[in-house]
Short mmCIF file of C-alpha atoms in Angstrom, two decimals:
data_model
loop_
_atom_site.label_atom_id
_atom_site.label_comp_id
_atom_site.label_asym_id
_atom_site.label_seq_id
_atom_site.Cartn_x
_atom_site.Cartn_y
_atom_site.Cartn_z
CA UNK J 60 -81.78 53.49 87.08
CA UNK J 61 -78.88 54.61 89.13
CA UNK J 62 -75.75 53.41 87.44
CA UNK J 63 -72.02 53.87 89.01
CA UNK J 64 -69.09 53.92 86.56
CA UNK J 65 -65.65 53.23 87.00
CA UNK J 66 -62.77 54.68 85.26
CA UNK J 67 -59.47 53.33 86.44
CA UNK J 68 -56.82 53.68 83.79
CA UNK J 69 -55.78 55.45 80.65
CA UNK J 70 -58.03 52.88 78.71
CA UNK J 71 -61.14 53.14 81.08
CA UNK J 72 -61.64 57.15 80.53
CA UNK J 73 -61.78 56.58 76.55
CA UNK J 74 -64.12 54.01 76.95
CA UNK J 75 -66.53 55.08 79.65
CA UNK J 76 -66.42 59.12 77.77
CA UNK J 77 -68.79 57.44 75.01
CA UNK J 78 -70.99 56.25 77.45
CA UNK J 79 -71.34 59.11 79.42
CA UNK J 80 -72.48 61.01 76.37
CA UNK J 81 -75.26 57.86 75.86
CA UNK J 82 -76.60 58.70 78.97
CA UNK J 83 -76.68 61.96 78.93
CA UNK J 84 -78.62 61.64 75.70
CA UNK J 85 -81.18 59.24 76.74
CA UNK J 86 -81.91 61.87 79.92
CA UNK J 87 -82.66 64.36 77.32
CA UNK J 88 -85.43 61.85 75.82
CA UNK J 89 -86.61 61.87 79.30
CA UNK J 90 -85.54 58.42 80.26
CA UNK J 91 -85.08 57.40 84.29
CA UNK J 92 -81.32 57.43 84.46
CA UNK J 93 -78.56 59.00 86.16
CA UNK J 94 -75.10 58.22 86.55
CA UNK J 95 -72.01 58.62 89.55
CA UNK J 96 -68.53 58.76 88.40
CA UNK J 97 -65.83 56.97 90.22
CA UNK J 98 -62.22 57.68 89.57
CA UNK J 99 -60.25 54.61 91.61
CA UNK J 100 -56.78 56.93 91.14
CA UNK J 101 -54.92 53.93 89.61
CA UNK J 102 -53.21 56.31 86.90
CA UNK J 103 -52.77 59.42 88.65
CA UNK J 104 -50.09 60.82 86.56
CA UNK J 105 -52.03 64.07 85.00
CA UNK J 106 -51.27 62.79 81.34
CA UNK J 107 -52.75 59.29 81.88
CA UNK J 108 -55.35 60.85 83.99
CA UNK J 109 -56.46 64.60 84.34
CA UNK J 110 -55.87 65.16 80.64
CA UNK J 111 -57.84 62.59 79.12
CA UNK J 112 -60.70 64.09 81.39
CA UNK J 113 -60.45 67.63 79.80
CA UNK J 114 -60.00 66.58 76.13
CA UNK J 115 -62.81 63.81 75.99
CA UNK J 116 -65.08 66.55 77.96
CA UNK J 117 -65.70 63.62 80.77
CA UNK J 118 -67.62 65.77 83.95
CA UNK J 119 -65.26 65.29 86.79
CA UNK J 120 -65.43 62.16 88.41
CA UNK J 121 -67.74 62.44 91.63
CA UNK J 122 -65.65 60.97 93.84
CA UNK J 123 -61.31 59.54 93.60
CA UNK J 124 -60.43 56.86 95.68
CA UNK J 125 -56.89 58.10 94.99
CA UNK J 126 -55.64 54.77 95.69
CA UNK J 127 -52.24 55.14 93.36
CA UNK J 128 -49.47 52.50 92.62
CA UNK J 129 -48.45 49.50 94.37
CA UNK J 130 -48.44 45.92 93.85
CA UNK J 131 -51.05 44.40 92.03
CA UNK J 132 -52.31 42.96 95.66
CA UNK J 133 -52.09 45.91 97.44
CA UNK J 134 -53.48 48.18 94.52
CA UNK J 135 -56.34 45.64 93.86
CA UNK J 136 -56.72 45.83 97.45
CA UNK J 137 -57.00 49.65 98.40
CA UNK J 138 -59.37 50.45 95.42
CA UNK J 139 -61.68 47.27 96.88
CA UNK J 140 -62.06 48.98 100.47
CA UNK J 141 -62.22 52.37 99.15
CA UNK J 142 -65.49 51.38 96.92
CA UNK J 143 -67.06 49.50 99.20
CA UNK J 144 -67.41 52.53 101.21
CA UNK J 145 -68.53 54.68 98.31
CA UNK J 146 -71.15 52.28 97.52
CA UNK J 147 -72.44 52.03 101.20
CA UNK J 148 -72.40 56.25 101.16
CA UNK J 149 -73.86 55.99 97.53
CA UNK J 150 -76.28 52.99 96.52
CA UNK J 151 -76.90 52.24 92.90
CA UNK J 152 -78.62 49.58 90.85
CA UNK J 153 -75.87 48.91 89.02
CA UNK J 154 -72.29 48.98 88.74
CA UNK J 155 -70.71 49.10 85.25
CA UNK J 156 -66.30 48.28 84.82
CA UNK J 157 -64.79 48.59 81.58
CA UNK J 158 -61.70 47.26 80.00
CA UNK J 159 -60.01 44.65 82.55
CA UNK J 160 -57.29 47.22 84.46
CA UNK J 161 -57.45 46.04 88.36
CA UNK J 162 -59.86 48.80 89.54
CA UNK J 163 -62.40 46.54 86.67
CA UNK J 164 -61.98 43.72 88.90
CA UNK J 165 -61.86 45.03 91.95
CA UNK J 166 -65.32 46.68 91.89
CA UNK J 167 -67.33 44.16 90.03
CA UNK J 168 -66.05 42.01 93.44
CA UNK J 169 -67.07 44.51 95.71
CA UNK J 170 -70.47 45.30 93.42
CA UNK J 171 -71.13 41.69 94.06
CA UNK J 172 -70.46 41.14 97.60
CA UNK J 173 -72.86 43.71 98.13
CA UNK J 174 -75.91 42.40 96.37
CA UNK J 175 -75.42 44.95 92.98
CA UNK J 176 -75.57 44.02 89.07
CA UNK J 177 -72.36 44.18 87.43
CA UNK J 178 -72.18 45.32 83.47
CA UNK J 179 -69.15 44.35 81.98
CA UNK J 180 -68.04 46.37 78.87
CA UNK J 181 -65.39 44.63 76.31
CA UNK J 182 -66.46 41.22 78.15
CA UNK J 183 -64.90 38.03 77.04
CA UNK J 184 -61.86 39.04 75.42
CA UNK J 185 -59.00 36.30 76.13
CA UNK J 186 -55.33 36.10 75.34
CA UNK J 187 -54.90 32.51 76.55
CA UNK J 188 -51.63 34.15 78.67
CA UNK J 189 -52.66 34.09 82.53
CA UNK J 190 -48.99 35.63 83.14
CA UNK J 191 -51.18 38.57 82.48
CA UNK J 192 -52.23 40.15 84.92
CA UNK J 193 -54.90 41.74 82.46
CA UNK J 194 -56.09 38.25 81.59
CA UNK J 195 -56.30 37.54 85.42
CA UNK J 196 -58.69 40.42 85.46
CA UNK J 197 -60.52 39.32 82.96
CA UNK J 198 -61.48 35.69 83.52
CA UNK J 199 -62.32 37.15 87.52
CA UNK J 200 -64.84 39.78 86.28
CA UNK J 201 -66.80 38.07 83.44
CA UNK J 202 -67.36 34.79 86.48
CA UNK J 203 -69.14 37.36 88.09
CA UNK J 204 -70.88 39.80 85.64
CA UNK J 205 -74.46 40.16 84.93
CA UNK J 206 -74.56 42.22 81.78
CA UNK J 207 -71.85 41.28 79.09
CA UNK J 208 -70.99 43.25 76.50
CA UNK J 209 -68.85 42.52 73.56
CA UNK J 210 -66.89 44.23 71.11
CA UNK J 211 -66.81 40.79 68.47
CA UNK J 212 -68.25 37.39 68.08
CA UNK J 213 -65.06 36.16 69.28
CA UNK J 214 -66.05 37.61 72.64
CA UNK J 215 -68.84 36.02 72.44
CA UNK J 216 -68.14 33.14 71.44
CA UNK J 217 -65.49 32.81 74.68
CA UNK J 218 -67.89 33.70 76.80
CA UNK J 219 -70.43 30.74 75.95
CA UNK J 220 -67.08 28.46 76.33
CA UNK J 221 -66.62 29.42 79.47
CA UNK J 222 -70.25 29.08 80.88
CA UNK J 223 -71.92 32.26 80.03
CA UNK J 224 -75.70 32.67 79.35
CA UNK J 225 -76.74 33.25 76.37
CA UNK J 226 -78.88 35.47 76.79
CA UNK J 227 -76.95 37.90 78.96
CA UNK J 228 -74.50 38.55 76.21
CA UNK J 229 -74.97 41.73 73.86
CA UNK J 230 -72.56 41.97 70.84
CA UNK J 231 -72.91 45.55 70.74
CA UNK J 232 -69.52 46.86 68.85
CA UNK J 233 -66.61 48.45 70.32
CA UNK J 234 -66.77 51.85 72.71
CA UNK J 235 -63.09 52.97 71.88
CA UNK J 236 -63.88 52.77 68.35
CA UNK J 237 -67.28 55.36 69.29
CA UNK J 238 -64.60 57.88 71.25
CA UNK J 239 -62.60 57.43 68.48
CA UNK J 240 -65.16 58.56 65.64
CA UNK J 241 -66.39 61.32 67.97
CA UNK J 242 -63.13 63.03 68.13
CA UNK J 243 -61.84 62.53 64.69
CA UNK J 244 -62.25 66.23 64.07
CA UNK J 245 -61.22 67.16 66.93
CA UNK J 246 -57.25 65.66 67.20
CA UNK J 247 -54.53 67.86 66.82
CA UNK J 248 -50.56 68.31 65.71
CA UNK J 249 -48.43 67.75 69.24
CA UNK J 250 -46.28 70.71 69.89
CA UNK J 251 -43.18 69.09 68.57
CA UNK J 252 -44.82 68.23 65.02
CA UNK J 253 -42.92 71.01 63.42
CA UNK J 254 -39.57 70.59 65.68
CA UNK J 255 -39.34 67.12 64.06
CA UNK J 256 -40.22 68.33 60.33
CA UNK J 257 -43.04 65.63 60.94
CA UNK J 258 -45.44 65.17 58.03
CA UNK J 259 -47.83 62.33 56.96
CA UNK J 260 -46.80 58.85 56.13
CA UNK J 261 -43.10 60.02 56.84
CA UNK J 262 -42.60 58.94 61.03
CA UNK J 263 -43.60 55.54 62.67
CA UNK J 264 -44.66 55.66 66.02
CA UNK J 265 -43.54 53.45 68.79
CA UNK J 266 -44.96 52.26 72.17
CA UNK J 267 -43.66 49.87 74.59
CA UNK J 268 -44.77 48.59 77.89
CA UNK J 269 -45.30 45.22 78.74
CA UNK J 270 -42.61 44.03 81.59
CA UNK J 271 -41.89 41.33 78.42
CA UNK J 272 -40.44 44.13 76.37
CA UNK J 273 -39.01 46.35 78.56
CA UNK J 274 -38.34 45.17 81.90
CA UNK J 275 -35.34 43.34 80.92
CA UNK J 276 -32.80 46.14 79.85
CA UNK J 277 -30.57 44.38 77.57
CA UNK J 278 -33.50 42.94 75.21
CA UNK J 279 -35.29 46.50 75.38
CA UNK J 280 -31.64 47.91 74.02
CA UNK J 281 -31.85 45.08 71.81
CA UNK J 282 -35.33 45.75 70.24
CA UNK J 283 -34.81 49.82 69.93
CA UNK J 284 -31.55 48.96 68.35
CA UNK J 285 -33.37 46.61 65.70
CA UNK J 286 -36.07 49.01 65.42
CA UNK J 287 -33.29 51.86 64.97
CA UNK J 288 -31.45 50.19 61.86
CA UNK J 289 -34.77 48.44 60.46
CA UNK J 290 -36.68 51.67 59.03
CA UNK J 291 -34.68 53.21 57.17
CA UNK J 292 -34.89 56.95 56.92
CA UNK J 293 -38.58 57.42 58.73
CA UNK J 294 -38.54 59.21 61.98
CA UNK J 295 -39.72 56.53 64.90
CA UNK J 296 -41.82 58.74 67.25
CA UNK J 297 -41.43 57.19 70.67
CA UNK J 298 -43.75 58.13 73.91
CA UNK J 299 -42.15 56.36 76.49
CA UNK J 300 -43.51 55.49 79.23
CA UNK J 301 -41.86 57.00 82.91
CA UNK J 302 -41.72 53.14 84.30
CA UNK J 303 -39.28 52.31 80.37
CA UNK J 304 -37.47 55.60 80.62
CA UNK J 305 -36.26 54.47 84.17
CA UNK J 306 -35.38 51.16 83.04
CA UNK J 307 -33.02 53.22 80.46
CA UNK J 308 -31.68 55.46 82.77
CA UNK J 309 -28.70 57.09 81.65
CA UNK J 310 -27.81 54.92 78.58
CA UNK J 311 -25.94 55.88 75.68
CA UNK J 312 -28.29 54.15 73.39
CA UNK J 313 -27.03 55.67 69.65
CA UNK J 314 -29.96 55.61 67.82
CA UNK J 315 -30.49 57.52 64.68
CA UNK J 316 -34.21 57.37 63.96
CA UNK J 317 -35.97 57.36 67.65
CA UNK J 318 -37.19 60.19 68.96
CA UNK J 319 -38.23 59.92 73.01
CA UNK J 320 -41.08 61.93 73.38
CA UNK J 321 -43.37 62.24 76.63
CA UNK J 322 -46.68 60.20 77.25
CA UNK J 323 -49.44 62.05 74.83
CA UNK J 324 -53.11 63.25 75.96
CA UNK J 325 -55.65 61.50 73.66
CA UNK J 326 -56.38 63.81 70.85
CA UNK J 327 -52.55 64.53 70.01
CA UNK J 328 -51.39 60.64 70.36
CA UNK J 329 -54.47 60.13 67.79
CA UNK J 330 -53.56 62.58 65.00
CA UNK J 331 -49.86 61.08 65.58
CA UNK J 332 -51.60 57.32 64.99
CA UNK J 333 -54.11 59.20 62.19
CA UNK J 334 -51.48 60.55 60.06
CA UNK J 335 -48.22 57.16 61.00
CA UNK J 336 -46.88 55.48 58.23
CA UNK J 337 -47.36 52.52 60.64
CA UNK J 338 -47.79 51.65 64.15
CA UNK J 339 -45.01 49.01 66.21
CA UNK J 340 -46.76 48.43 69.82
CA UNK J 341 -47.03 45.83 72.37
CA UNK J 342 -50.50 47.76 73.07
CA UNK J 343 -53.87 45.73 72.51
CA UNK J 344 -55.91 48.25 72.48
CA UNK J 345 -54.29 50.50 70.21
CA UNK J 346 -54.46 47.91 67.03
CA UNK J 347 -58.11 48.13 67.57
CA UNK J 348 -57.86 52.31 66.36
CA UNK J 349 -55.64 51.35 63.79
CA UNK J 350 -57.28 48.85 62.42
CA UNK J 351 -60.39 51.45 61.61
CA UNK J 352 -57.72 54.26 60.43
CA UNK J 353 -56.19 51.93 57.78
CA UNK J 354 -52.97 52.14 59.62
CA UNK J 355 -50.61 49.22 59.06
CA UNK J 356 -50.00 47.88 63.01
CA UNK J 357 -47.09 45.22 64.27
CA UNK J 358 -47.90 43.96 67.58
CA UNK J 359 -44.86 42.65 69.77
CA UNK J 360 -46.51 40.11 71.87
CA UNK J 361 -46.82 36.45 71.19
CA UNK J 362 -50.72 36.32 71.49
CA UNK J 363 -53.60 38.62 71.27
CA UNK J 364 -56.96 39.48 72.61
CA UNK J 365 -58.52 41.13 69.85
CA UNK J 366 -57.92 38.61 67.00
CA UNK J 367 -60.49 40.51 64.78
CA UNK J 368 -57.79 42.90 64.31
CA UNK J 369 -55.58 40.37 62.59
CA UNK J 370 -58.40 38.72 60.71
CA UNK J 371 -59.80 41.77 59.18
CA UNK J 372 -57.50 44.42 60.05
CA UNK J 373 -54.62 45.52 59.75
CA UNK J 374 -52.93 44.13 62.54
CA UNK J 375 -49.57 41.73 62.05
CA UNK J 376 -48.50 39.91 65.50
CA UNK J 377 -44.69 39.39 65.71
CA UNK J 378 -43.71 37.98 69.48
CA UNK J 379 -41.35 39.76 70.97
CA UNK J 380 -38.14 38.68 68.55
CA UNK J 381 -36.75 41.79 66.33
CA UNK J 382 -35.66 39.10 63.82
CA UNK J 383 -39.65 38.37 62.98
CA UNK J 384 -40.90 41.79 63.17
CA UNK J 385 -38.01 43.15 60.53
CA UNK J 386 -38.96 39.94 58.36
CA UNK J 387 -42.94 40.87 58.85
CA UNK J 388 -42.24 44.76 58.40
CA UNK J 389 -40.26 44.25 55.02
CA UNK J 390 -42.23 41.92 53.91
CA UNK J 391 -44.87 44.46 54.52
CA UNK J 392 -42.64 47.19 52.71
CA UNK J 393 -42.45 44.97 49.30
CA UNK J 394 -45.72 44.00 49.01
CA UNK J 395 -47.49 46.31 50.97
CA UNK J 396 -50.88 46.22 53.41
CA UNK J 397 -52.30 42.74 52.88
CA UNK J 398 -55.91 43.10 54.63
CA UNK J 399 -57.79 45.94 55.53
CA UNK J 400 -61.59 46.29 56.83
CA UNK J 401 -63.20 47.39 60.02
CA UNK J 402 -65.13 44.81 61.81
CA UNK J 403 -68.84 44.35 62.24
CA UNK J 404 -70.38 46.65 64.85
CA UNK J 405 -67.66 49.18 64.68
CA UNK J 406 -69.63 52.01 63.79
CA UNK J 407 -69.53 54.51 66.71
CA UNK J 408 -73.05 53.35 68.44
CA UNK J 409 -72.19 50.95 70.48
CA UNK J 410 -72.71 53.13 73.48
CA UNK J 411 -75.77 53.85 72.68
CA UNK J 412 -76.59 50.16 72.30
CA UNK J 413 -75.26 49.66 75.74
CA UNK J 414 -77.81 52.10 77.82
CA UNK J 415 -80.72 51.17 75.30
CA UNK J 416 -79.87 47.34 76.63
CA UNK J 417 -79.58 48.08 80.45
CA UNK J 418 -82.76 50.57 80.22
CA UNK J 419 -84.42 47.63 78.93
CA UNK J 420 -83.61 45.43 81.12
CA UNK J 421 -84.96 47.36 83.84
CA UNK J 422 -88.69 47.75 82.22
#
């Protein structure tokens, strides 16, 4: 089985490294598999990109289609012509997209239009917000996928709402979770650990992205100001993004706790997350690693994806108003975590589970 992979964004490389490593093992039991990388260039800024190759020891990609920024038409666009070529110049059996950044979409559509199985990995998670462009991505891919697999029942369960098979859905766990457990002894202190006095349990850390959050300069002023006042004496570690800090500009913010740090490579954002006294993010993917690491997690957005996290994690989902998430995060200070437990099929395997599937398949 020839099998193509796509890596796209930040997200993709930590989920398709796992994966690699599953194939590589089942070629050293001998089995008929081999794999192409293709890196579609949508994050090509070398700490969203080059540096999560080197630290989660991903082979460099076979081919980039070094398709870069632009709107989400034109980007969706350029990575669809630039794969359709690479699959004419490389055949395969099957094309695997994880996550649900553009380049996910845009090559399960070109897979399809040319006759190839699609494998979707982290299939059939929904937010129920379609001003999202992730969601877009989402609902487009799994219409078209062959191979579905899921990281909880609730995936699975939204799949067989909207018209899935049965029987092409595999609840096989969560691969962020498996990169996660992999590199657990791995992660490391970020240079400024010391520069800050940082130690563990006394720093939160920060991330904002989502255009509700932070394109609109006045509420972003608004939330780090709330932030600012609402944590007392903890250190608020902040790496923030390029496309926020430009929104900011030259503002004279006056902030007492919030340290602006750049974007972090993988294993020192994770030792940062490891050793947080908590986690405020507008991120869905991150409550999903702090939900296994115990780490208490307030998610600015309205709705979620991943509602496992909330149900047994620690996740707490506070919209996007500073007045609920300083009423959640003191509540949260007097009384302390409420839930905690890592979901079923979070165990670090479910790579494995995912080539043992598709191998099967083909017999």
């Amino acid at each position: 089985m020839k099998i193509t992979l796509i890596a796209g964004a930040r997200p993709n490389f930590i989920k398709i490294a796992p994966i690699i490593q599953a194939i590589k093992k089942k070629q050293r039991e001998g089995a008929d598999v081999s794999y192409r990388l293709v890196h579609t260039g949508q994050h090509y800024d070398n700490n969203l990109s080059a540096t999560f190759f080197e630290e989660l020891k991903i082979p460099h990609p076979n081919t980039n289609l070094e398709v870069k920024s632009g709107s989400q038409s034109e980007q969706t666009a350029a990575i669809m012509v630039a794969f359709e070529k690479e699959l004419i110049e490389n055949p395969c059996d099957l094309v695997l997209v994880v996550g649900d950044v553009n380049s996910t979409m845009a090559c399960a559509i070109v897979a399809k239009k040319r006759n190839i199985k699609v494998a979707h990995v982290e299939a059939g998670i929904r937010s129920g917000d379609l001003t999202m462009p992730e969601e877009i991505n989402r609902i487009v891919t799994d219409s078209i996928t062959d191979y579905f697999f899921t990281t909880s029942t609730w995936a699975t369960k939204n799949l067989l709402k909207y018209g899935a098979e049965q029987d092409a859905i595999h609840f096989v766990g969560n691969v962020m979770i498996d990169t996660l457990y992999q590199n657990l002894d791995r992660i490391s202190a970020p240079n400024f650990w010391k520069d800050f006095s940082l130690e563990m349990g006394n720093y939160i850390i920060l991330t904002l992205h989502r255009p509700s959050n932070v394109d609109e300069e006045k509420l972003l002023l608004k939330l780090l100001q709330g932030i600012d006042k609402m944590v007392g004496d903890k250190k608020i570690i902040f790496p923030i993004h390029p496309r926020t800090k430009a929104i900011l500009g030259e503002t004279n913010l006056n902030l007492n706790t919030i340290v602006f740090v750049e974007p972090q490579g993988y294993l020192n954002f994770m030792y940062l997350i490891k050793n947080s006294f908590a986690v405020i993010t507008d991120s869905g993917g991150i409550s999903e690693e702090t939900t296994v690491l115990g780490i208490p997690c307030f998610t600015m957005r309205t709705t979620t994806e991943r509602p496992e996290t909330i149900e047994i994690g620690t996740n707490r989902l506070v919209g996007n108003s500073i007045e609920v998430l300083t009423l959640e995060f003191t509540k949260f200070l007097q009384n302390g975590l409420s839930k905690r437990g890592i979901p079923e099929l979070w165990d670090g395997k479910a790579s494995e589970r995912i080539i043992a599937i598709l191998l099967n398949k083909k017999n």
